Short mmCIF file of C-alpha atoms and ligand atoms in Angstrom, two decimals:
data_model
loop_
_atom_site.label_atom_id
_atom_site.label_comp_id
_atom_site.label_asym_id
_atom_site.label_seq_id
_atom_site.Cartn_x
_atom_site.Cartn_y
_atom_site.Cartn_z
CA MET A 1 71.10 -148.58 31.20
CA LEU A 2 73.52 -147.81 28.31
CA HIS A 3 75.50 -144.58 27.70
CA SER A 4 73.28 -141.94 27.48
CA GLY A 5 75.90 -141.01 23.99
CA ILE A 6 75.31 -144.03 23.22
CA SER A 7 71.39 -144.60 23.46
CA ARG A 8 71.10 -141.65 21.56
CA LYS A 9 72.40 -142.61 18.52
CA LEU A 10 71.22 -146.55 18.53
CA GLU A 11 67.99 -145.04 18.62
CA ILE A 12 68.22 -142.40 16.01
CA PRO A 13 69.97 -143.63 13.13
CA GLY A 14 69.67 -140.94 10.44
CA GLN A 15 71.24 -138.54 13.03
CA PHE A 16 74.74 -139.99 12.35
CA GLN A 17 76.72 -137.56 10.48
CA ARG A 18 78.69 -138.30 7.86
CA LEU A 19 82.32 -139.27 8.64
CA ASP A 20 84.22 -136.37 6.16
CA ASP A 21 82.21 -134.16 8.76
CA ARG A 22 82.68 -135.38 11.93
CA ARG A 23 86.38 -135.31 10.71
CA GLN A 24 86.43 -131.90 11.17
CA ARG A 25 85.45 -131.03 14.85
CA ALA A 26 88.06 -132.43 16.18
CA ILE A 27 87.30 -131.10 19.43
CA HIS A 28 83.86 -132.26 20.86
CA GLU A 29 82.18 -130.38 24.00
CA ILE A 30 82.87 -132.88 26.79
CA THR A 31 79.03 -133.79 27.50
CA VAL A 32 79.28 -133.80 31.02
CA SER A 33 75.56 -133.05 31.78
CA ASP A 34 74.70 -136.25 29.07
CA PHE A 35 77.28 -138.45 31.07
CA SER A 36 75.65 -142.02 32.11
CA PRO A 37 78.03 -144.86 33.65
CA LEU A 38 78.78 -148.17 31.55
CA LYS A 39 79.46 -151.36 32.69
CA ILE A 40 82.37 -151.91 31.19
CA SER A 41 84.81 -155.49 31.01
CA ILE A 42 88.87 -155.26 29.61
CA ILE A 43 90.34 -158.37 29.03
CA GLY A 44 93.91 -158.24 29.56
CA GLY A 45 92.76 -155.75 32.28
CA GLY A 46 96.14 -156.62 34.67
CA GLY A 47 98.54 -155.54 32.14
CA HIS A 48 100.42 -152.70 31.46
CA VAL A 49 97.72 -150.65 29.09
CA GLY A 50 94.48 -152.71 30.61
CA LEU A 51 94.66 -151.78 34.40
CA PRO A 52 96.06 -148.13 34.28
CA LEU A 53 92.97 -147.93 31.94
CA GLY A 54 90.90 -149.45 33.97
CA LEU A 55 91.78 -147.78 36.49
CA PHE A 56 91.30 -144.23 34.52
CA LEU A 57 87.45 -145.41 33.58
CA CYS A 58 86.63 -146.74 37.39
CA ASP A 59 87.90 -143.37 38.20
CA HIS A 60 85.60 -141.32 35.95
CA GLY A 61 81.88 -143.26 37.47
CA HIS A 62 82.42 -146.43 34.92
CA SER A 63 81.93 -149.77 36.40
CA VAL A 64 85.28 -151.81 35.60
CA THR A 65 85.48 -155.41 34.86
CA ILE A 66 89.04 -156.63 34.74
CA VAL A 67 89.55 -159.90 33.04
CA ASP A 68 92.99 -161.46 33.09
CA THR A 69 94.14 -165.30 32.94
CA ASP A 70 97.13 -164.31 35.26
CA GLN A 71 95.04 -164.95 38.69
CA GLU A 72 98.86 -164.21 40.32
CA ARG A 73 98.42 -160.44 39.10
CA LEU A 74 94.82 -160.35 40.05
CA ASP A 75 95.38 -161.36 43.37
CA GLN A 76 98.17 -159.11 43.80
CA ILE A 77 95.38 -156.10 42.50
CA GLY A 78 92.83 -156.75 44.26
CA ARG A 79 95.34 -156.60 47.11
CA GLY A 80 95.26 -152.68 46.58
CA GLU A 81 99.27 -153.66 45.10
CA MET A 82 99.64 -152.33 41.61
CA PRO A 83 102.15 -154.74 40.36
CA PHE A 84 104.04 -152.23 37.55
CA LEU A 85 105.40 -148.97 38.60
CA GLU A 86 102.43 -146.50 37.27
CA GLU A 87 102.70 -142.39 38.36
CA GLY A 88 99.23 -142.52 40.61
CA ALA A 89 98.23 -145.02 40.67
CA GLU A 90 98.98 -146.79 43.40
CA GLU A 91 97.07 -143.89 44.66
CA LEU A 92 93.88 -144.73 42.36
CA LEU A 93 94.50 -148.42 43.19
CA PRO A 94 92.51 -148.68 46.40
CA LYS A 95 90.64 -145.98 46.40
CA CYS A 96 89.16 -148.25 42.86
CA LEU A 97 88.70 -151.35 44.27
CA ALA A 98 86.77 -149.63 47.88
CA SER A 99 84.29 -147.67 45.53
CA GLY A 100 82.79 -151.45 44.53
CA ARG A 101 83.18 -150.52 40.73
CA PHE A 102 86.27 -152.18 40.43
CA VAL A 103 85.68 -156.35 39.54
CA LEU A 104 88.99 -158.58 38.71
CA ARG A 105 87.69 -161.76 36.90
CA SER A 106 90.10 -164.67 35.94
CA ASP A 107 86.92 -166.49 33.20
CA GLN A 108 85.15 -164.57 31.04
CA ASP A 109 81.98 -165.23 32.34
CA ALA A 110 81.57 -161.20 33.12
CA ILE A 111 81.76 -159.97 29.56
CA SER A 112 77.95 -161.00 28.00
CA ASP A 113 76.89 -158.34 31.11
CA ALA A 114 79.16 -155.55 29.97
CA GLU A 115 78.31 -152.55 27.53
CA LEU A 116 81.86 -152.29 26.05
CA ILE A 117 84.31 -154.57 26.41
CA ILE A 118 87.91 -153.57 24.96
CA MET A 119 90.72 -155.50 24.69
CA THR A 120 94.10 -155.23 25.74
CA ILE A 121 95.88 -158.20 25.72
CA GLY A 122 99.48 -158.92 24.82
CA THR A 123 100.30 -158.86 21.10
CA PRO A 124 103.93 -159.84 20.30
CA VAL A 125 106.04 -161.39 17.33
CA ASP A 126 107.45 -164.90 17.65
CA GLU A 127 110.49 -166.44 17.09
CA TYR A 128 110.66 -165.49 13.47
CA LEU A 129 109.50 -162.18 14.15
CA ASP A 130 106.46 -163.13 13.02
CA PRO A 131 102.94 -160.86 14.81
CA GLN A 132 101.52 -164.07 17.00
CA VAL A 133 98.23 -164.14 15.05
CA ARG A 134 96.65 -167.34 16.52
CA ALA A 135 97.13 -166.38 20.09
CA PHE A 136 95.40 -163.16 19.42
CA ASP A 137 92.92 -165.21 17.16
CA GLU A 138 91.90 -167.86 20.18
CA ALA A 139 91.71 -164.85 22.45
CA VAL A 140 88.92 -162.92 20.33
CA GLN A 141 87.39 -165.98 20.16
CA ASP A 142 87.09 -167.09 23.42
CA VAL A 143 85.41 -163.49 23.66
CA LEU A 144 83.41 -163.74 21.10
CA GLU A 145 81.46 -167.05 22.92
CA HIS A 146 80.80 -164.67 25.70
CA THR A 147 79.59 -161.32 23.93
CA SER A 148 75.66 -160.38 23.65
CA VAL A 149 73.67 -158.78 21.75
CA GLY A 150 74.67 -154.55 20.79
CA GLN A 151 77.69 -154.28 22.73
CA LEU A 152 80.66 -152.47 21.40
CA LEU A 153 84.06 -154.67 21.56
CA MET A 154 86.74 -152.01 21.14
CA ILE A 155 90.40 -153.44 19.88
CA ARG A 156 92.56 -151.01 22.34
CA SER A 157 95.77 -153.73 21.73
CA THR A 158 98.88 -152.72 18.59
CA VAL A 159 97.66 -154.97 16.06
CA PHE A 160 99.08 -155.76 12.31
CA PRO A 161 97.23 -154.36 9.19
CA GLY A 162 93.83 -155.85 8.22
CA VAL A 163 93.08 -157.47 11.47
CA THR A 164 89.88 -155.33 12.93
CA ASP A 165 88.18 -155.53 9.16
CA ARG A 166 88.94 -159.16 9.41
CA LEU A 167 87.63 -159.27 12.70
CA GLY A 168 84.89 -157.12 11.63
CA ARG A 169 83.78 -159.73 8.88
CA GLN A 170 83.80 -162.37 11.19
CA VAL A 171 81.89 -161.33 13.32
CA ALA A 172 78.95 -160.56 10.73
CA GLU A 173 80.05 -164.29 9.00
CA GLU A 174 79.14 -165.60 12.48
CA GLY A 175 76.31 -163.65 12.78
CA HIS A 176 77.45 -161.72 16.53
CA ASP A 177 75.11 -158.45 16.96
CA LEU A 178 77.94 -156.86 17.76
CA ASP A 179 80.12 -153.36 16.30
CA VAL A 180 83.53 -153.42 16.41
CA CYS A 181 86.20 -150.63 16.27
CA TYR A 182 89.48 -150.41 16.62
CA CYS A 183 91.27 -147.47 19.11
CA PRO A 184 94.70 -148.18 19.83
CA GLU A 185 96.60 -147.51 22.96
CA ARG A 186 99.36 -144.53 22.64
CA ILE A 187 100.46 -144.40 26.07
CA ALA A 188 104.33 -143.86 27.33
CA GLN A 189 104.06 -146.89 29.53
CA GLY A 190 104.26 -145.51 32.95
CA ARG A 191 102.46 -142.24 32.35
CA ALA A 192 98.87 -143.44 31.44
CA LEU A 193 97.03 -141.63 33.81
CA GLN A 194 98.49 -138.40 32.88
CA GLU A 195 98.75 -138.73 29.06
CA LEU A 196 95.16 -141.18 28.13
CA THR A 197 92.96 -137.57 27.74
CA ARG A 198 96.15 -135.38 26.63
CA LEU A 199 96.45 -137.77 23.78
CA PRO A 200 94.44 -137.73 20.96
CA GLN A 201 92.64 -141.10 20.79
CA LEU A 202 92.23 -142.42 17.11
CA VAL A 203 89.38 -143.94 16.06
CA SER A 204 88.08 -146.53 14.01
CA GLY A 205 85.19 -148.62 12.95
CA CYS A 206 84.17 -151.20 10.96
CA SER A 207 79.97 -149.19 11.15
CA ASP A 208 79.83 -146.32 11.13
CA ARG A 209 77.66 -146.96 14.07
CA ALA A 210 80.61 -148.41 15.44
CA GLN A 211 82.92 -145.38 14.44
CA GLU A 212 79.90 -143.21 16.23
CA ARG A 213 80.02 -145.26 19.31
CA ALA A 214 83.25 -145.16 20.37
CA ALA A 215 84.13 -141.43 19.48
CA ASP A 216 81.43 -140.51 21.96
CA PHE A 217 82.66 -143.34 24.14
CA PHE A 218 86.35 -141.28 24.55
CA ARG A 219 84.86 -137.51 23.50
CA ASP A 220 82.51 -138.08 27.05
CA LEU A 221 85.90 -138.65 29.00
CA GLY A 222 87.44 -135.35 27.51
CA ALA A 223 89.52 -136.54 24.65
CA GLN A 224 90.45 -135.54 21.34
CA VAL A 225 88.92 -137.54 18.88
CA ILE A 226 90.68 -138.28 14.94
CA GLU A 227 88.32 -140.44 13.16
CA LEU A 228 90.43 -142.78 10.65
CA SER A 229 89.66 -146.06 9.27
CA PRO A 230 90.33 -149.23 10.57
CA LEU A 231 93.67 -150.12 8.74
CA GLU A 232 94.24 -146.21 9.13
CA ALA A 233 94.44 -146.39 12.54
CA GLU A 234 96.20 -149.82 12.37
CA LEU A 235 98.67 -148.40 10.15
CA GLY A 236 99.28 -145.13 12.30
CA LYS A 237 99.82 -146.62 15.53
CA LEU A 238 102.13 -149.07 13.77
CA PHE A 239 103.91 -146.03 11.63
CA THR A 240 104.62 -144.33 15.38
CA ASN A 241 106.43 -147.14 16.96
CA CYS A 242 108.41 -147.95 13.85
CA TYR A 243 109.03 -143.87 13.99
CA ARG A 244 110.79 -143.65 17.19
CA TYR A 245 112.78 -146.90 16.22
CA ILE A 246 114.35 -145.59 13.10
CA ASN A 247 114.29 -142.28 15.13
CA PHE A 248 116.54 -143.61 18.07
CA ALA A 249 118.82 -145.59 15.10
CA ILE A 250 119.57 -142.48 13.49
CA SER A 251 121.00 -141.25 16.56
CA ASN A 252 122.48 -144.79 17.26
CA GLN A 253 124.32 -145.11 14.05
CA PHE A 254 125.46 -141.58 14.51
CA TYR A 255 126.88 -142.22 18.12
CA MET A 256 129.10 -145.95 16.35
CA LEU A 257 129.83 -142.97 13.08
CA ALA A 258 130.90 -140.79 15.81
CA GLU A 259 133.17 -143.38 17.85
CA HIS A 260 134.50 -144.62 14.88
CA TYR A 261 136.29 -141.25 14.16
CA GLY A 262 137.53 -141.26 18.44
CA VAL A 263 135.42 -138.31 19.22
CA ASP A 264 132.71 -138.29 21.65
CA PHE A 265 128.90 -138.17 20.95
CA GLN A 266 127.25 -136.28 22.77
CA ARG A 267 129.33 -133.04 22.43
CA ILE A 268 128.52 -133.26 18.86
CA TYR A 269 124.79 -133.73 19.83
CA GLU A 270 124.46 -131.20 21.89
CA ALA A 271 126.39 -128.55 19.72
CA ILE A 272 123.70 -129.26 16.56
CA THR A 273 120.89 -129.60 19.54
CA ALA A 274 121.16 -126.30 20.89
CA ASP A 275 119.20 -123.62 19.96
CA TYR A 276 118.34 -125.04 16.10
CA PRO A 277 114.80 -125.75 16.02
CA ARG A 278 115.16 -128.18 12.54
CA LEU A 279 116.22 -130.62 15.23
CA ASN A 280 113.97 -130.72 17.61
CA GLY A 281 112.76 -134.61 17.30
CA PHE A 282 116.58 -135.69 17.28
CA SER A 283 116.81 -138.05 20.04
CA ASN A 284 119.80 -138.85 21.86
CA SER A 285 121.16 -141.80 21.17
CA GLY A 286 120.99 -145.13 23.62
CA LEU A 287 120.06 -148.72 24.34
CA THR A 288 116.56 -149.08 22.52
CA GLY A 289 114.61 -152.05 23.47
CA GLY A 290 111.18 -152.37 25.27
CA PRO A 291 108.10 -154.76 24.63
CA CYS A 292 106.86 -151.86 21.62
CA LEU A 293 109.19 -150.03 19.00
CA LEU A 294 111.12 -153.65 17.71
CA LYS A 295 107.95 -156.05 17.46
CA ASP A 296 105.60 -153.00 16.30
CA THR A 297 108.34 -152.36 13.35
CA MET A 298 108.64 -156.19 13.01
CA GLN A 299 104.57 -156.14 12.83
CA LEU A 300 105.22 -154.09 10.51
CA ALA A 301 107.70 -155.36 8.61
CA SER A 302 106.26 -159.07 8.44
CA PHE A 303 104.17 -160.19 4.99
CA ASN A 304 105.15 -156.69 3.79
CA HIS A 305 107.53 -158.09 0.92
CA ASN A 306 110.29 -156.10 2.30
CA LEU A 307 109.50 -153.00 1.71
CA LEU A 308 109.83 -151.56 5.21
CA THR A 309 114.19 -152.26 4.30
CA LEU A 310 114.30 -148.85 6.66
CA GLY A 311 112.63 -150.73 9.64
CA GLN A 312 115.23 -154.22 9.02
CA HIS A 313 118.01 -151.28 9.56
CA ALA A 314 117.08 -150.02 11.99
CA MET A 315 116.76 -153.34 13.85
CA MET A 316 120.03 -154.48 12.86
CA VAL A 317 121.37 -150.76 14.15
CA ASN A 318 119.71 -150.81 17.92
CA GLU A 319 120.22 -154.52 17.89
CA GLY A 320 123.75 -153.70 17.21
CA LEU A 321 124.76 -151.54 19.89
CA PRO A 322 125.08 -153.81 22.40
CA CYS A 323 127.82 -155.59 20.65
CA PHE A 324 129.54 -152.35 19.40
CA ILE A 325 129.90 -151.36 23.15
CA ILE A 326 131.58 -154.08 24.30
CA GLU A 327 133.15 -154.37 20.24
CA GLN A 328 135.00 -150.57 21.62
CA LEU A 329 135.39 -152.30 25.18
CA LYS A 330 137.39 -155.10 23.97
CA LYS A 331 140.15 -152.26 21.94
CA GLU A 332 141.58 -151.19 25.07
CA HIS A 333 140.41 -153.73 27.44
CA ASP A 334 141.43 -157.27 28.34
CA LEU A 335 137.95 -158.28 29.14
CA LYS A 336 138.59 -162.11 29.65
CA THR A 337 139.96 -160.64 32.94
CA LYS A 338 137.26 -157.80 33.86
CA THR A 339 134.22 -157.30 36.15
CA VAL A 340 132.02 -155.54 33.80
CA GLY A 341 128.96 -153.98 36.14
CA VAL A 342 125.18 -153.30 33.88
CA LEU A 343 123.77 -150.01 36.11
CA GLY A 344 120.02 -150.66 35.39
CA MET A 345 118.25 -153.58 33.58
CA ALA A 346 114.54 -151.75 32.96
CA PHE A 347 114.36 -151.22 29.03
CA LYS A 348 114.00 -147.65 29.53
CA GLY A 349 114.65 -144.93 32.44
CA ASN A 350 112.43 -145.19 35.84
CA CYS A 351 110.83 -147.63 34.97
CA ASP A 352 110.56 -151.53 36.54
CA ASP A 353 109.62 -153.52 33.11
CA GLY A 354 112.30 -155.85 31.78
CA ARG A 355 110.42 -157.23 29.12
CA SER A 356 113.33 -156.83 25.80
CA SER A 357 115.39 -154.84 27.29
CA LEU A 358 119.01 -154.59 25.70
CA SER A 359 120.65 -154.67 29.02
CA TYR A 360 119.77 -158.57 28.97
CA LYS A 361 121.19 -158.38 25.70
CA LEU A 362 124.43 -156.62 27.00
CA LYS A 363 124.28 -159.00 30.06
CA LYS A 364 124.89 -162.16 27.63
CA ILE A 365 127.38 -161.07 25.19
CA LEU A 366 129.32 -159.42 28.05
CA SER A 367 128.83 -163.25 29.96
CA LEU A 368 130.72 -164.35 27.29
CA GLU A 369 133.56 -161.96 27.03
CA CYS A 370 134.59 -160.99 30.21
CA ARG A 371 135.60 -162.69 33.51
CA ARG A 372 132.33 -161.87 35.20
CA VAL A 373 129.61 -159.49 34.85
CA LEU A 374 127.36 -158.00 37.86
CA CYS A 375 124.08 -156.48 37.29
CA THR A 376 121.90 -154.08 39.05
CA ASP A 377 118.22 -152.30 39.03
CA PRO A 378 116.62 -150.41 42.21
CA TYR A 379 113.16 -151.27 40.07
CA ILE A 380 113.78 -155.03 38.92
CA ASP A 381 113.66 -157.96 41.32
CA ASP A 382 115.83 -160.91 39.68
CA ASP A 383 117.93 -162.88 42.38
CA ASP A 384 120.52 -162.87 39.11
CA ASN A 385 120.77 -158.41 40.29
CA THR A 386 123.49 -157.86 42.85
CA THR A 387 122.86 -154.35 44.52
CA LEU A 388 124.01 -150.97 43.45
CA GLN A 389 127.55 -150.74 46.12
CA SER A 390 128.51 -154.40 44.96
CA VAL A 391 128.86 -153.39 41.45
CA LEU A 392 130.83 -150.02 42.92
CA GLU A 393 132.77 -152.25 44.68
CA GLU A 394 133.44 -154.85 42.90
CA ALA A 395 133.03 -154.27 39.08
CA ASP A 396 136.30 -152.48 36.79
CA ILE A 397 133.96 -151.46 34.09
CA LEU A 398 130.73 -149.50 34.27
CA ILE A 399 128.02 -150.05 31.47
CA LEU A 400 124.70 -147.82 31.86
CA GLY A 401 121.82 -149.74 31.04
CA ALA A 402 118.91 -147.65 31.69
CA CYS A 403 119.46 -144.16 32.91
CA HIS A 404 117.50 -144.24 36.17
CA GLN A 405 117.55 -141.47 38.22
CA GLU A 406 119.59 -143.09 40.93
CA TYR A 407 122.33 -143.40 38.48
CA ARG A 408 122.31 -139.73 37.40
CA ASP A 409 124.91 -137.97 39.73
CA LEU A 410 126.70 -141.06 40.71
CA LYS A 411 130.62 -139.95 40.86
CA PRO A 412 131.97 -143.83 40.00
CA ARG A 413 135.91 -144.11 39.99
CA GLN A 414 135.55 -146.87 37.14
CA SER A 415 135.31 -145.91 33.43
CA VAL A 416 131.43 -145.91 32.08
CA VAL A 417 129.94 -145.93 29.01
CA ASP A 418 127.10 -143.80 29.07
CA VAL A 419 125.42 -144.47 25.44
CA PHE A 420 122.51 -142.02 26.77
CA GLY A 421 124.97 -138.91 27.38
CA PHE A 422 122.60 -139.12 30.69
CA MET A 423 125.07 -139.11 33.34
CA SER A 424 125.87 -135.59 34.49
CA ARG A 425 130.21 -134.92 33.69
CA ASP A 426 132.42 -133.04 35.56
N1 NAD B 501 103.06 -151.52 26.91
C1 NAD B 501 102.92 -149.99 26.69
O1 NAD B 501 103.42 -149.10 27.41
C2 NAD B 501 101.86 -150.04 25.72
C3 NAD B 501 101.57 -148.88 24.63
C4 NAD B 501 100.55 -148.95 23.97
C5 NAD B 501 100.49 -150.18 23.45
N2 NAD B 501 100.68 -151.03 23.52
C6 NAD B 501 100.27 -152.12 23.27
O2 NAD B 501 98.84 -152.85 23.90
C7 NAD B 501 98.96 -154.48 24.23
C8 NAD B 501 98.99 -155.00 25.64
O3 NAD B 501 100.49 -154.40 25.74
P1 NAD B 501 100.76 -154.61 27.30
O4 NAD B 501 102.62 -154.01 27.44
O5 NAD B 501 99.91 -153.73 28.20
O6 NAD B 501 101.43 -156.22 27.50
P2 NAD B 501 100.84 -156.55 28.90
O7 NAD B 501 101.65 -158.14 28.89
O8 NAD B 501 101.16 -156.29 30.27
O9 NAD B 501 99.22 -157.53 29.13
C9 NAD B 501 98.75 -158.14 28.68
C10 NAD B 501 97.95 -158.64 30.06
O10 NAD B 501 96.69 -159.54 29.01
C11 NAD B 501 96.94 -160.63 29.81
N3 NAD B 501 96.29 -162.37 28.70
C12 NAD B 501 96.79 -162.74 27.68
N4 NAD B 501 96.00 -163.20 26.81
C13 NAD B 501 94.59 -163.01 27.87
C14 NAD B 501 93.62 -163.74 27.62
N5 NAD B 501 93.44 -164.66 26.44
N6 NAD B 501 92.19 -163.10 28.01
C15 NAD B 501 92.43 -162.40 29.25
N7 NAD B 501 93.58 -162.19 29.47
C16 NAD B 501 94.76 -162.26 28.81
C17 NAD B 501 97.72 -161.30 30.61
O11 NAD B 501 98.16 -161.82 31.58
C18 NAD B 501 98.63 -159.68 30.25
O12 NAD B 501 98.11 -159.50 32.08
C19 NAD B 501 100.23 -155.05 23.24
O13 NAD B 501 99.50 -155.11 22.12
C20 NAD B 501 100.54 -153.83 22.94
O14 NAD B 501 101.76 -153.37 21.77
C21 NAD B 501 101.87 -151.31 24.82
#
């Protein structure tokens, strides 16, 4: 059976309201009494976005099929083990598996049966920092070969501007009877289960009907819905990540300037942000890596006639910070004779994800510049890593790579480069 909100709109098209009217009612009443469960397939459902979303939807009563090409990951999930850290997911996963409404598949066959198909596959940039359009297109093509009449196809991955409308045109030209919408994921990795209904959902569709169906879906989950056109939503998601990336670059550039003057950036940062609301959005300095911010800034810059020069400059600053740290160390130490320890290899604190972490860039440069590099991380299982104790015993100099809680109150005997200003100081 179709979700009642969806069937109501499908059967009585005259009931559609104009988009402008609907924009005005940002917070919709939650029609809990209307609720009837949907069959949902999540393509890329074993990933950092897809899996928490699947658990959340299953917990809200929907039937969820996780479709993922990574069989090993599916096996792990099937055993009730979360493949990555996600607050609250370890308890939820066994509950969902036991419900019988949470199914794992490596083939696409299950999706023809679904009422809603959500795509959450990765959308990386290539070695030239251009979006890997072909990989996304191939995945979409696979999905389209398995779709059936009347389904809602939701793109949740972060995509290059124009991708959704282009998909809408492709669907129409190939004669698929599908509604296509774009509703970007905006959670912070690791906090999806808390943030999925707390954050407003940006909702867009290739037709009024697609948009209405997507908006109803999120409203029924209790989320605030903000409606946009697909291009606005695509740009909105990319602007969000690009803004954050540039914001970090500002602080990182100031950090480098302060170092140049021989003063402590943290002292200035704390002084100028104290009780001064106009600097509320001013982030602290720190290594700015991870799977999203740089690649989304580059997605926005690619094919845009170099209009995003600020984004390109932010990349130079953020990606240049590891080199800067090492150049500063070289002014005081003969690194060729030193062992340097990197504390934390994840791209951010209390996280087990090393994707595009600048700690690995630090490690690479250090391996060229110093006698020995030792790396440690309590959350990342990597044969190249060693224990915190070995690093503390053997390293001459330490660099903080990720703000894991385990490092906050460390009092090491060696000097520590802490670009984040994270470790407690006496
Ligand atoms: N990680 C985040 O916190 C976050 C937040 C917001 C948005 N996003 C965006 O969401 C998207 C997914 O990011 P992610 O971090 O979850 O990536 P991920 O690599 O963790 O997950 C992607 C999953 O898709 C699977 N996959 C790849 N191709 C497939 C195919 N053809 N069919 C089925 N499964 C396939 C992979 O095996 C993997 O499990 C990206 O566009 C990203 O920019 C990520």
